[in-house]
mmCIF file with all atom_site columns, C-alpha atoms and ligand atoms in Angstrom:
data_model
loop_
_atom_site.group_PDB
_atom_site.id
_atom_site.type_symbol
_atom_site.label_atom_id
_atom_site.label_alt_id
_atom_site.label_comp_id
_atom_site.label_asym_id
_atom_site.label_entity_id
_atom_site.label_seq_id
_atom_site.pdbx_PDB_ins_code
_atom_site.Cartn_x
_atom_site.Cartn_y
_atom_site.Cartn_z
_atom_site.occupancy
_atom_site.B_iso_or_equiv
_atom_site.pdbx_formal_charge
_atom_site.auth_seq_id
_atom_site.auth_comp_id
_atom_site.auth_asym_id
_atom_site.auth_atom_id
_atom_site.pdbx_PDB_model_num
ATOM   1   C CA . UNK A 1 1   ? 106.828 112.265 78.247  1.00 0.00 ? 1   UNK A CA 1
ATOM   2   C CA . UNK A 1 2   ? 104.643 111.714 74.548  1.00 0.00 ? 2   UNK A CA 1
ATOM   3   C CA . UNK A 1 3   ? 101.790 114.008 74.507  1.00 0.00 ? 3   UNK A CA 1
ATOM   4   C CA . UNK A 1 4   ? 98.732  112.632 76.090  1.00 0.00 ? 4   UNK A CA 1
ATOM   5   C CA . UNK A 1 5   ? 96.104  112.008 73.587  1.00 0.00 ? 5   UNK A CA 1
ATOM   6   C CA . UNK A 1 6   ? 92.326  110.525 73.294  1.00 0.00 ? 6   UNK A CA 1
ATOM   7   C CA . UNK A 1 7   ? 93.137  107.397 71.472  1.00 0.00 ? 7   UNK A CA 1
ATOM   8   C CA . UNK A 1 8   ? 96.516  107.064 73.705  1.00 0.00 ? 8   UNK A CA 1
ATOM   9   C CA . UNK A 1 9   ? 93.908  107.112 76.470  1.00 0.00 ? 9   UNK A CA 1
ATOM   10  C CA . UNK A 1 10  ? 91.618  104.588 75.193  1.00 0.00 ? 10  UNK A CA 1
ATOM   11  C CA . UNK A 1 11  ? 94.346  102.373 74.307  1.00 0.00 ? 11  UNK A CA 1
ATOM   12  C CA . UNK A 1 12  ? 95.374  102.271 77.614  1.00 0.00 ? 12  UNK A CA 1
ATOM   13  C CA . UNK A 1 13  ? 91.822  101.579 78.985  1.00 0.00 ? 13  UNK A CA 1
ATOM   14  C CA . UNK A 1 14  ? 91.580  98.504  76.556  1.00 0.00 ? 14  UNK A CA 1
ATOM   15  C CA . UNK A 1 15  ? 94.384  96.777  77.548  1.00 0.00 ? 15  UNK A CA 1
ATOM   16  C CA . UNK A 1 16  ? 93.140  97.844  81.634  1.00 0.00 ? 16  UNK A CA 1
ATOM   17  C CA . UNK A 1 17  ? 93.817  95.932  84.602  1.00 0.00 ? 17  UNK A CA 1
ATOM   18  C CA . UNK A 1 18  ? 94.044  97.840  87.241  1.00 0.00 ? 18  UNK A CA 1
ATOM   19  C CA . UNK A 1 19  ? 90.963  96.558  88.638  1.00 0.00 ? 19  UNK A CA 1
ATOM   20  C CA . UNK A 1 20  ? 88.956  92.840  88.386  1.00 0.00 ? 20  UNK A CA 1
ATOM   21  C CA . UNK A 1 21  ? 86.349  94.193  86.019  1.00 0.00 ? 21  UNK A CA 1
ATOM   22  C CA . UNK A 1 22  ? 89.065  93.244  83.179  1.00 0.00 ? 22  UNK A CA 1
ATOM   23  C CA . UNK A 1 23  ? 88.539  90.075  83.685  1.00 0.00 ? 23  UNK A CA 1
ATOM   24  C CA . UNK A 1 24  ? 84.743  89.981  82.876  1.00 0.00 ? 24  UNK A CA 1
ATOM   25  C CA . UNK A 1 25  ? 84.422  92.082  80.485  1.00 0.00 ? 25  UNK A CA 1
ATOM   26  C CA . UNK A 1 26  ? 83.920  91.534  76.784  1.00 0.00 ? 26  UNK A CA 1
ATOM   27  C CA . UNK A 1 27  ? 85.779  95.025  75.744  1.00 0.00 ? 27  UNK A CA 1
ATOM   28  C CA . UNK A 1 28  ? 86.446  97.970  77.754  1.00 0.00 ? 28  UNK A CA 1
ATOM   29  C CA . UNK A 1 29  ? 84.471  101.113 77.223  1.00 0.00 ? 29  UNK A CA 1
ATOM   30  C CA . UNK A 1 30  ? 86.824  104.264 77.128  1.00 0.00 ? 30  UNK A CA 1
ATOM   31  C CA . UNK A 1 31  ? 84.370  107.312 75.241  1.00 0.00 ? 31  UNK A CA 1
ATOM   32  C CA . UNK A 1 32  ? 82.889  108.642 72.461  1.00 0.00 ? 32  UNK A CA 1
ATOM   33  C CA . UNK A 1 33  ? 83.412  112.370 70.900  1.00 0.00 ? 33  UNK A CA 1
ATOM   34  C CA . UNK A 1 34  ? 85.864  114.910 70.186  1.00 0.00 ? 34  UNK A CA 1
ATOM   35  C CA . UNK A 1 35  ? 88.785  115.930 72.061  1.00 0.00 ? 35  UNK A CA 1
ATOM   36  C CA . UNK A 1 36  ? 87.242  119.785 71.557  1.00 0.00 ? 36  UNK A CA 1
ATOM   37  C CA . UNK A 1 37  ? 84.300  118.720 72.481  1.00 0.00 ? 37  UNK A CA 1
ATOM   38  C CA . UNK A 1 38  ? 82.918  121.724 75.247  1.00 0.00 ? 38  UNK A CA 1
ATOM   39  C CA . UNK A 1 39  ? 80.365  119.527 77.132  1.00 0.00 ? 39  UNK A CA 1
ATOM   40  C CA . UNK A 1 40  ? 81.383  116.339 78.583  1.00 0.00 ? 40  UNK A CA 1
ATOM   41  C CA . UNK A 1 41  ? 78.713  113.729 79.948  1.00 0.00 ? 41  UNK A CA 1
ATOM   42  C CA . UNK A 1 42  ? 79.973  111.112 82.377  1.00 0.00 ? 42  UNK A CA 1
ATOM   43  C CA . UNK A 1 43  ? 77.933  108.184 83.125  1.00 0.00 ? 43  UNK A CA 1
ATOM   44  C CA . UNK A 1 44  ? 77.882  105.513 85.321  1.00 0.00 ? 44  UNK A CA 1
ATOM   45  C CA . UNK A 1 45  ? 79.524  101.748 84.081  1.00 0.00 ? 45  UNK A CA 1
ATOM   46  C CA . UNK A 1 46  ? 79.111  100.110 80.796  1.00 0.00 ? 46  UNK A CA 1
ATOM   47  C CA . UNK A 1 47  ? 75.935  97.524  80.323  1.00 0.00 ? 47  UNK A CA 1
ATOM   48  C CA . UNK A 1 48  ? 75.932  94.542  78.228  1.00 0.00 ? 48  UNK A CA 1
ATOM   49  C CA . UNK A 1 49  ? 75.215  96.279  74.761  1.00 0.00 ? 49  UNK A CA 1
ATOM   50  C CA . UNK A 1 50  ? 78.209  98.565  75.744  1.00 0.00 ? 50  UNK A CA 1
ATOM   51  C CA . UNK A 1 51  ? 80.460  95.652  76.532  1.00 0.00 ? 51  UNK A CA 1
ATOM   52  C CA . UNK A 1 52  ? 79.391  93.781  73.401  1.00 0.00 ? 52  UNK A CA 1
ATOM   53  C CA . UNK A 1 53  ? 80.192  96.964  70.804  1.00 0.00 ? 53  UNK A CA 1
ATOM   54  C CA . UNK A 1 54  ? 83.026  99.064  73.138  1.00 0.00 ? 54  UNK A CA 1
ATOM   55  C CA . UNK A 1 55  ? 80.643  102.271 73.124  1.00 0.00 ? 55  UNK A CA 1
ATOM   56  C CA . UNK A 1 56  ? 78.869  104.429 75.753  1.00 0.00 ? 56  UNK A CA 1
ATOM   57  C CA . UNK A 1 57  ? 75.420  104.423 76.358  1.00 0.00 ? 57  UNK A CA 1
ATOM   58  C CA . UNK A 1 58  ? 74.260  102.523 72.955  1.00 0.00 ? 58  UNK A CA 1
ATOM   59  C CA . UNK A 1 59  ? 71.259  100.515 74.653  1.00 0.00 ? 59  UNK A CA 1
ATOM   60  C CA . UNK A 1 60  ? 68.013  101.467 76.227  1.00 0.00 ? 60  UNK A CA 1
ATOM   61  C CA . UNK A 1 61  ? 69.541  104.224 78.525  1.00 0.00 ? 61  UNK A CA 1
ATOM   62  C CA . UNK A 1 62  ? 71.441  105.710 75.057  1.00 0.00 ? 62  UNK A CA 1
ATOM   63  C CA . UNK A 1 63  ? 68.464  105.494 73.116  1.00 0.00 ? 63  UNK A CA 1
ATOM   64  C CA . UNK A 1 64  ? 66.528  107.669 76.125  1.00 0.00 ? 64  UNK A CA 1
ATOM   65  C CA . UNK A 1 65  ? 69.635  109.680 76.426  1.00 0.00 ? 65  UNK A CA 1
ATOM   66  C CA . UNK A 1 66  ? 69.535  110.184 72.775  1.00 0.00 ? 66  UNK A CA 1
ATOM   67  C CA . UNK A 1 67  ? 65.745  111.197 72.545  1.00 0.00 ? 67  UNK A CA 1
ATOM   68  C CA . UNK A 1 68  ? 66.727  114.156 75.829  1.00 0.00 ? 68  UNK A CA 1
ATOM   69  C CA . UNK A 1 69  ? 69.852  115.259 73.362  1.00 0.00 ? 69  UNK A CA 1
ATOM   70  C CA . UNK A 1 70  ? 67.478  115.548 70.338  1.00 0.00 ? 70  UNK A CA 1
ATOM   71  C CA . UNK A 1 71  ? 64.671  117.447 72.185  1.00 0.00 ? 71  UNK A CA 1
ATOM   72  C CA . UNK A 1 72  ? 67.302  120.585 72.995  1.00 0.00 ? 72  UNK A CA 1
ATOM   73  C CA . UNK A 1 73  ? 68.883  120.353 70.113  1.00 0.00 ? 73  UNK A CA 1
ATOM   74  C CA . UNK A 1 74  ? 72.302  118.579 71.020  1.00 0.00 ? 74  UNK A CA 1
ATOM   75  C CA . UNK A 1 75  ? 73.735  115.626 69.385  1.00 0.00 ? 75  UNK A CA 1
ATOM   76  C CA . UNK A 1 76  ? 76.590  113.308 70.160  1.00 0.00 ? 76  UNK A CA 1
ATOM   77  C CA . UNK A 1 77  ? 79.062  115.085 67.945  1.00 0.00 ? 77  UNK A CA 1
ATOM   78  C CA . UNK A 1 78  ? 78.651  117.907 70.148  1.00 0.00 ? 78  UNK A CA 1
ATOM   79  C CA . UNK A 1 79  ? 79.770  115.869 73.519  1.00 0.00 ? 79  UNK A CA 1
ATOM   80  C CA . UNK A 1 80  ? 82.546  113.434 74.709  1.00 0.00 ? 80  UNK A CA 1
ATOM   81  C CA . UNK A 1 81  ? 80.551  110.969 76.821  1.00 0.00 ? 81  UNK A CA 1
ATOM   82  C CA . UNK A 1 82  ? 82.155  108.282 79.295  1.00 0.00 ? 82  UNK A CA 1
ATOM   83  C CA . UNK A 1 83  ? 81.799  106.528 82.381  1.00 0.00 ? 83  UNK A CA 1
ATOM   84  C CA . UNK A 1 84  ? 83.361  106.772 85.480  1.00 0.00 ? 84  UNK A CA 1
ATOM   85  C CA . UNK A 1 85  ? 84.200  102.738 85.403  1.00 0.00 ? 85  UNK A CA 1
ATOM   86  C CA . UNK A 1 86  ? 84.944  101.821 81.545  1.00 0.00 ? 86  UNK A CA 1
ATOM   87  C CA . UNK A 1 87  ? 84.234  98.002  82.260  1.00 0.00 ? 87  UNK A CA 1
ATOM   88  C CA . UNK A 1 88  ? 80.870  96.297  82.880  1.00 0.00 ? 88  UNK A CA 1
ATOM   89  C CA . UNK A 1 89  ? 80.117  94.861  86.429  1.00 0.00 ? 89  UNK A CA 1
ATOM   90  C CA . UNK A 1 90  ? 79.099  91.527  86.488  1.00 0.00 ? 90  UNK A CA 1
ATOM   91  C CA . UNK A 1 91  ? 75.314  91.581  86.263  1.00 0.00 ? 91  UNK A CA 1
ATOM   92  C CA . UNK A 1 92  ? 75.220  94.988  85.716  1.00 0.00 ? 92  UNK A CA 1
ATOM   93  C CA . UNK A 1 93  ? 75.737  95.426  89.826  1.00 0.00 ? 93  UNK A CA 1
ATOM   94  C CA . UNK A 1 94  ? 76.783  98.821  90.763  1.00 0.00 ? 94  UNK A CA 1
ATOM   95  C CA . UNK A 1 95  ? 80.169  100.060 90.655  1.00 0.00 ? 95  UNK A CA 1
ATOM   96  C CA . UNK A 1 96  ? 82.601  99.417  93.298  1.00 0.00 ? 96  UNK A CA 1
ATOM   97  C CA . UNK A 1 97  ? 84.346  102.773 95.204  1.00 0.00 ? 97  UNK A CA 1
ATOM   98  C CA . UNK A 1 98  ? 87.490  100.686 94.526  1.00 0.00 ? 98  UNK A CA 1
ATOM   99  C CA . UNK A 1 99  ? 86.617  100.525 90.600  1.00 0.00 ? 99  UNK A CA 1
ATOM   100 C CA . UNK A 1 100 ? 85.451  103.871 90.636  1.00 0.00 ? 100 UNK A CA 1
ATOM   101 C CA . UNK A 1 101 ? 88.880  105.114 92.395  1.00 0.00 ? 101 UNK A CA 1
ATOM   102 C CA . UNK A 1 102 ? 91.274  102.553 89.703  1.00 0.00 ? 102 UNK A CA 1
ATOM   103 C CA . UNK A 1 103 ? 89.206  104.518 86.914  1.00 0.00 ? 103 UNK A CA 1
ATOM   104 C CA . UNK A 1 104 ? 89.412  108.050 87.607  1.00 0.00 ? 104 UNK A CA 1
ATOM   105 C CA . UNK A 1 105 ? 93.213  108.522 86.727  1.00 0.00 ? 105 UNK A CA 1
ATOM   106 C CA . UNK A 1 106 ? 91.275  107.650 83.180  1.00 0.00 ? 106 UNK A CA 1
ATOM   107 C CA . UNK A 1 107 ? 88.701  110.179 83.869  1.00 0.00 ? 107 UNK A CA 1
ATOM   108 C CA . UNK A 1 108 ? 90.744  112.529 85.161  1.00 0.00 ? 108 UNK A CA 1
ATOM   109 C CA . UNK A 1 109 ? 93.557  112.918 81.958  1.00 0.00 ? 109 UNK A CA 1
ATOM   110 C CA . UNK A 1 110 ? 90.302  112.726 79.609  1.00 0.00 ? 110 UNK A CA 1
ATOM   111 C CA . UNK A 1 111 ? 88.948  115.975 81.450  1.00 0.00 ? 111 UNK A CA 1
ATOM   112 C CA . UNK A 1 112 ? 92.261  117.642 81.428  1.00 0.00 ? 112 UNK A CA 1
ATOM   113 C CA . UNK A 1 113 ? 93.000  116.581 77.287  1.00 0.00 ? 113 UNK A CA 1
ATOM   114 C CA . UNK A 1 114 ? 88.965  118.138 76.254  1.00 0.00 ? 114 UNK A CA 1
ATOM   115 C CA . UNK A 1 115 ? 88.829  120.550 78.891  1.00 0.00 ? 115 UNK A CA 1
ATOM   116 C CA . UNK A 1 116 ? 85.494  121.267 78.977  1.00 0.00 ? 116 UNK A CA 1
ATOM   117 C CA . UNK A 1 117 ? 83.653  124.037 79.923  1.00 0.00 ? 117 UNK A CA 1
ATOM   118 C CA . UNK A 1 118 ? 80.973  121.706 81.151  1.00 0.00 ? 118 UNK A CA 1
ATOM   119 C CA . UNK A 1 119 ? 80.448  118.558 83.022  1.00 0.00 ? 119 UNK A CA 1
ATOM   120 C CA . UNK A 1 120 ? 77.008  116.678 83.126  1.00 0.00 ? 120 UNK A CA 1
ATOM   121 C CA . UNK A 1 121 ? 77.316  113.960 85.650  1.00 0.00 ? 121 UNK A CA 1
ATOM   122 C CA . UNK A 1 122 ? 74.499  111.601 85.038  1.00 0.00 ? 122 UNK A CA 1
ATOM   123 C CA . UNK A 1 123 ? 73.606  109.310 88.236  1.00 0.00 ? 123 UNK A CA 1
ATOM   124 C CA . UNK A 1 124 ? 74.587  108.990 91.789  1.00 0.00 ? 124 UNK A CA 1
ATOM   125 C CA . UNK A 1 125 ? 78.268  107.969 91.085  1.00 0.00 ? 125 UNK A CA 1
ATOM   126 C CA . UNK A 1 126 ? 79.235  110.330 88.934  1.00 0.00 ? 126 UNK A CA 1
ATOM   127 C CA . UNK A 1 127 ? 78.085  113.176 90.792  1.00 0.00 ? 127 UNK A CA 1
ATOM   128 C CA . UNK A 1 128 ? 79.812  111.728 93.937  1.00 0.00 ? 128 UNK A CA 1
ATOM   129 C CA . UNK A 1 129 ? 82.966  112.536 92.331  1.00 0.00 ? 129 UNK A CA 1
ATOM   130 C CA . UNK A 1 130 ? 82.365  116.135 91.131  1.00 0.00 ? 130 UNK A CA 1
ATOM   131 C CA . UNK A 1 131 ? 80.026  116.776 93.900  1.00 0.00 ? 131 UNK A CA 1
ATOM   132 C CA . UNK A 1 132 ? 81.285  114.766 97.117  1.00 0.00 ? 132 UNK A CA 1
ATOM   133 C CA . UNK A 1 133 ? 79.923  111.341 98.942  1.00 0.00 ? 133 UNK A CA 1
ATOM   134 C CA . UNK A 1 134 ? 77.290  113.089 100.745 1.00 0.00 ? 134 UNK A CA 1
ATOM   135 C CA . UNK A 1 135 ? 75.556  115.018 97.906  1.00 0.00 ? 135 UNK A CA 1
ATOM   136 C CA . UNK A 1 136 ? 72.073  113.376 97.214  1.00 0.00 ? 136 UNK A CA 1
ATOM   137 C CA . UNK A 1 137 ? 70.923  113.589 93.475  1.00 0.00 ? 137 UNK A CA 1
ATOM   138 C CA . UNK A 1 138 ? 67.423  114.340 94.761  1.00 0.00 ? 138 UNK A CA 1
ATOM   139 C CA . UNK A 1 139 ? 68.311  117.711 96.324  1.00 0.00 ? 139 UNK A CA 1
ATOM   140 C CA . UNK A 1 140 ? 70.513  119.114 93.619  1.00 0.00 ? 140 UNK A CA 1
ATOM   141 C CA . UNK A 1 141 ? 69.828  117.692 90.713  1.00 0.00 ? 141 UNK A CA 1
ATOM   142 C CA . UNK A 1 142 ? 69.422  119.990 87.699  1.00 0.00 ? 142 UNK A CA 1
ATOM   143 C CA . UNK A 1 143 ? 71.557  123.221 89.636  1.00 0.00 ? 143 UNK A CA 1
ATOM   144 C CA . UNK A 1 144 ? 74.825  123.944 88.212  1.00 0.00 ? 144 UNK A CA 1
ATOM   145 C CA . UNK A 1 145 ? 77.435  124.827 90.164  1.00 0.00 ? 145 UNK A CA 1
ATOM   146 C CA . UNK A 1 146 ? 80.432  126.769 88.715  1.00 0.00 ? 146 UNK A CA 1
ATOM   147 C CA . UNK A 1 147 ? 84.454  125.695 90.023  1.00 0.00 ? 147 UNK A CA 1
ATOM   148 C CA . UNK A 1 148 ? 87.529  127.157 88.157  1.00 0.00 ? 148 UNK A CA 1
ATOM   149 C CA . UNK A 1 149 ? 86.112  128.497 85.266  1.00 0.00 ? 149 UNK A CA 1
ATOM   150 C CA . UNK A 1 150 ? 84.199  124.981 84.644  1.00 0.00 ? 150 UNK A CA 1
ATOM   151 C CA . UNK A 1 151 ? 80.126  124.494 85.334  1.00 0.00 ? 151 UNK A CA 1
ATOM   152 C CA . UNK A 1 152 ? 78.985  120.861 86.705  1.00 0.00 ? 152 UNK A CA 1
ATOM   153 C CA . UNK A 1 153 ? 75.490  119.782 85.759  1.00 0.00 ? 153 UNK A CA 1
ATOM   154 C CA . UNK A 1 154 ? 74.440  116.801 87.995  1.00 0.00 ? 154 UNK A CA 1
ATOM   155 C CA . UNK A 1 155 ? 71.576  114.985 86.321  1.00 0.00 ? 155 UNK A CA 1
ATOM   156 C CA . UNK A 1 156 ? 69.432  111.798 87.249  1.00 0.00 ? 156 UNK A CA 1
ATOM   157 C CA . UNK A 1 157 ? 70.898  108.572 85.072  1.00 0.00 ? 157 UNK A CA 1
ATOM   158 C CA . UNK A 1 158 ? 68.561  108.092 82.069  1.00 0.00 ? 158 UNK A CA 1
ATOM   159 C CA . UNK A 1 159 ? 68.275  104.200 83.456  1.00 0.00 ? 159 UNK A CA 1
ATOM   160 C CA . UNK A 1 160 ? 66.732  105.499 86.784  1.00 0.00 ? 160 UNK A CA 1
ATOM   161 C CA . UNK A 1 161 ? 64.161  107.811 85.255  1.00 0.00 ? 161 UNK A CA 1
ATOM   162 C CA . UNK A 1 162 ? 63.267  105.222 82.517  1.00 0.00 ? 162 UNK A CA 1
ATOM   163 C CA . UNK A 1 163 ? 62.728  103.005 86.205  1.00 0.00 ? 163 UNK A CA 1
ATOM   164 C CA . UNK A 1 164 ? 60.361  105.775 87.858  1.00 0.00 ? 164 UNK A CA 1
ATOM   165 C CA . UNK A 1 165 ? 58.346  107.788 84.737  1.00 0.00 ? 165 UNK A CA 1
ATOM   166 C CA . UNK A 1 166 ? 57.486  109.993 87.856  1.00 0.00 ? 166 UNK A CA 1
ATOM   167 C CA . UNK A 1 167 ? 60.840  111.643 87.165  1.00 0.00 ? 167 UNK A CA 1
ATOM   168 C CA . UNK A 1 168 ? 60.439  112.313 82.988  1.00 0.00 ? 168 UNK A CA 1
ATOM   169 C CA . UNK A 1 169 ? 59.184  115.401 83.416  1.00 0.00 ? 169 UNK A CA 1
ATOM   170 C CA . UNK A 1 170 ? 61.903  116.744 86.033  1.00 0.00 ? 170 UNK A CA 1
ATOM   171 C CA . UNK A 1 171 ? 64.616  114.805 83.774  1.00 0.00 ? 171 UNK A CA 1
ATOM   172 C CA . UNK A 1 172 ? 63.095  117.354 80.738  1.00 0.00 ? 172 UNK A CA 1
ATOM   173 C CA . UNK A 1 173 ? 62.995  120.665 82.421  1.00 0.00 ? 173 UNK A CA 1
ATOM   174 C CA . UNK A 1 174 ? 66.923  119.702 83.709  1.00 0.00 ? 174 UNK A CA 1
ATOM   175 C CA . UNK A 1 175 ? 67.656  119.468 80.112  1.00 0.00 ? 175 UNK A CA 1
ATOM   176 C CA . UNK A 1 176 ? 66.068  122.369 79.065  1.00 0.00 ? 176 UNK A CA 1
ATOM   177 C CA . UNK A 1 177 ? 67.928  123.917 81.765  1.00 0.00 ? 177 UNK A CA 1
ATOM   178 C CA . UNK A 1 178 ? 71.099  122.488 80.480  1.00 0.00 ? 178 UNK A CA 1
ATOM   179 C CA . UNK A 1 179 ? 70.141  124.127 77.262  1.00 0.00 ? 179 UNK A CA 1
ATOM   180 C CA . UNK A 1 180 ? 69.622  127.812 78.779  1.00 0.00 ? 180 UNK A CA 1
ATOM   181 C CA . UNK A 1 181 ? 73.276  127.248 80.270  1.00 0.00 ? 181 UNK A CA 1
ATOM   182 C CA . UNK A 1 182 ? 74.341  126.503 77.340  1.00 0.00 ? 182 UNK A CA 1
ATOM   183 C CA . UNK A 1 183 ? 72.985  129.407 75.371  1.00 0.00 ? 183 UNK A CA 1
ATOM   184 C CA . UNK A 1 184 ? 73.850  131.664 78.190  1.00 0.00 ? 184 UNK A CA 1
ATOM   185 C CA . UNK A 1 185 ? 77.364  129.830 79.582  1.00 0.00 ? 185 UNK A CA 1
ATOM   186 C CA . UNK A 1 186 ? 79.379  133.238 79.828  1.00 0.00 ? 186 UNK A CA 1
ATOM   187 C CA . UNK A 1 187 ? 76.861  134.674 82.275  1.00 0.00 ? 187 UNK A CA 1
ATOM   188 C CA . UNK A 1 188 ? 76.900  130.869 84.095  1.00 0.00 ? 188 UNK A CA 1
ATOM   189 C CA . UNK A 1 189 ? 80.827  130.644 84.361  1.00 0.00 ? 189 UNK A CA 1
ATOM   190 C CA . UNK A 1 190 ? 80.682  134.725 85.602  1.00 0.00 ? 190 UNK A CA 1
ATOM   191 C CA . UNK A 1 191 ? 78.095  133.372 88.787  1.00 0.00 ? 191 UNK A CA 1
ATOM   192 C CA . UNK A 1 192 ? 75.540  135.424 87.676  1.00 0.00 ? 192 UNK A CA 1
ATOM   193 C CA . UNK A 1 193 ? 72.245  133.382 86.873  1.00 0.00 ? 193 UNK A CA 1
ATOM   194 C CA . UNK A 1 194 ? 70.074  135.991 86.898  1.00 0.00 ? 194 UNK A CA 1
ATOM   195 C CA . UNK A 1 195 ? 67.534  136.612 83.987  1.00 0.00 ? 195 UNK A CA 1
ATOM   196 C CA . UNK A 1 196 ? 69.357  136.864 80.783  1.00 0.00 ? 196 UNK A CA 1
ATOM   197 C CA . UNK A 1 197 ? 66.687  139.062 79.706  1.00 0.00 ? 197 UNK A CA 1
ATOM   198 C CA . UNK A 1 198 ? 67.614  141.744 81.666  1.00 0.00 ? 198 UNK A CA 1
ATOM   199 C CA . UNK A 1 199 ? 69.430  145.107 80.326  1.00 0.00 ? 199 UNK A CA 1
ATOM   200 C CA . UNK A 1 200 ? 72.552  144.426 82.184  1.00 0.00 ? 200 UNK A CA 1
ATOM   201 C CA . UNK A 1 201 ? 73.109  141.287 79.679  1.00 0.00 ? 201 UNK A CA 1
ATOM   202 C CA . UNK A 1 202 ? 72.829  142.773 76.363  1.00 0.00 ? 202 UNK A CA 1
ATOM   203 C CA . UNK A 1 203 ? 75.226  139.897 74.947  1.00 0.00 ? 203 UNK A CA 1
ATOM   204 C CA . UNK A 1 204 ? 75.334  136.181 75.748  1.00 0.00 ? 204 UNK A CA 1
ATOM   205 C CA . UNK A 1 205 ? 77.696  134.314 74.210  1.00 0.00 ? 205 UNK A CA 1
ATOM   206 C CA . UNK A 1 206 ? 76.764  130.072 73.578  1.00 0.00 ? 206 UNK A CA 1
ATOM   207 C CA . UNK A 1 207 ? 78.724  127.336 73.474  1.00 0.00 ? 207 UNK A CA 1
ATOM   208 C CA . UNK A 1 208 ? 77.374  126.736 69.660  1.00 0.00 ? 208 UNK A CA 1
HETATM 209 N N1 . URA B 2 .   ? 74.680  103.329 81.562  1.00 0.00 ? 1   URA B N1 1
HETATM 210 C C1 . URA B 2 .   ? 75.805  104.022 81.813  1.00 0.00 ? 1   URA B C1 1
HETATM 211 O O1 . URA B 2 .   ? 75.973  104.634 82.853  1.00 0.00 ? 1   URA B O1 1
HETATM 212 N N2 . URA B 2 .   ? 76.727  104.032 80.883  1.00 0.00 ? 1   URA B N2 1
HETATM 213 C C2 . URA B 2 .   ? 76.610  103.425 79.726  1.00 0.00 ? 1   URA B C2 1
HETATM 214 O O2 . URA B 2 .   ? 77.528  103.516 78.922  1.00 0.00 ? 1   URA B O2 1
HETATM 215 C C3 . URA B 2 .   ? 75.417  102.725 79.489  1.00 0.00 ? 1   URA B C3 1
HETATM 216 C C4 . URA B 2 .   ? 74.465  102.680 80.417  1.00 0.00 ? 1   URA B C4 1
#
């Protein structure tokens, strides 16, 4: 078999249809970054300016999204960002757990080809996968949780906090959590989240 690649990847998610969403959509969606990127960001489904241009998170939810990456110093050059369905429902509805399920063999051979050392799952859907059905975004939002030498970040979806502004200010201190992992990920990946002050951490070793 050819060596899997990014753009083999995306190729294959343009020409898609394993599920019904092909035939709505204007252009698939497959990601945006680096195949060395170390974080990866996984969204929910494409909206219309996504559809129209074939790239994640470009309308008001990017622009948010962009403003959080600015704030703790991240850009998108430092990420590979997707969803976890790469075509736009109709109407923007939610995802389908069939859609979701025809998808993930894409999301799956993107996470094994980057290999991050971090996953950010932003929304409800995509922290179903990493975190099971019954997880509720409410409860464990903003607490990593490390599995085979990997840490998953669940986060709110920029589109539901831009909905409530009663959840900006938790959205912010999850980034700036994201940030201290990030600065500190050695220590994260080892279990040990305690103060990276401390003596017993004289060196902490970040992902930039
Ligand atoms: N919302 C998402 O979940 N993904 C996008 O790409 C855009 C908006």
């Amino acid at each position: 078999m050819s060596k899997d690649t990014l753009a083999l990847i995306a190729e294959e998610i343009r020409s898609c249809t394993l599920c019904a969403l092909h035939q709505t959509r204007t252009q698939a969606v497959p990601g945006q970054g680096e195949s060395h990127a170390q974080i990866m960001f996984i969204g929910e489904a494409p909206g219309f300016h996504e559809d129209q241009q074939g790239i994640p998170f470009v309308g008001t939810s990017g622009r948010y999204l962009d403003e959080l990456l600015r704030m703790i110093q991240l850009h998108r050059d430092d990420i590979f960002i997707t969803n976890v369905v790469r075509c736009r429902p109709p109407r923007n509805r939610d995802p389908f757990r069939s859609e979701i399920a025809a998808c993930q063999t894409y999301t799956e051979r993107q996470i094994a080809l980057i290999n991050p050392r971090m996953i950010v799952t932003l929304g409800r859907f995509s922290m179903a996968l990493f975190f099971g059905e019954t997880a509720k975004i409410s409860a464990i939002h903003g607490q990593p949780k490390v599995e085979n030498g990997r840490i998953y970040y669940p986060l709110y979806h920029p589109a539901a906090v831009l909905r409530n502004p009663l959840l900006r200010a938790t959205m912010e201190a999850d980034f700036w959590r994201m940030r201290e992992i990030i600065d500190n990920v050695e220590r994260y990946l080892s279990g040990d989240n305690n103060d990276s002050t401390s003596p017993q951490h004289p060196q902490q070793l970040s992902l930039f």
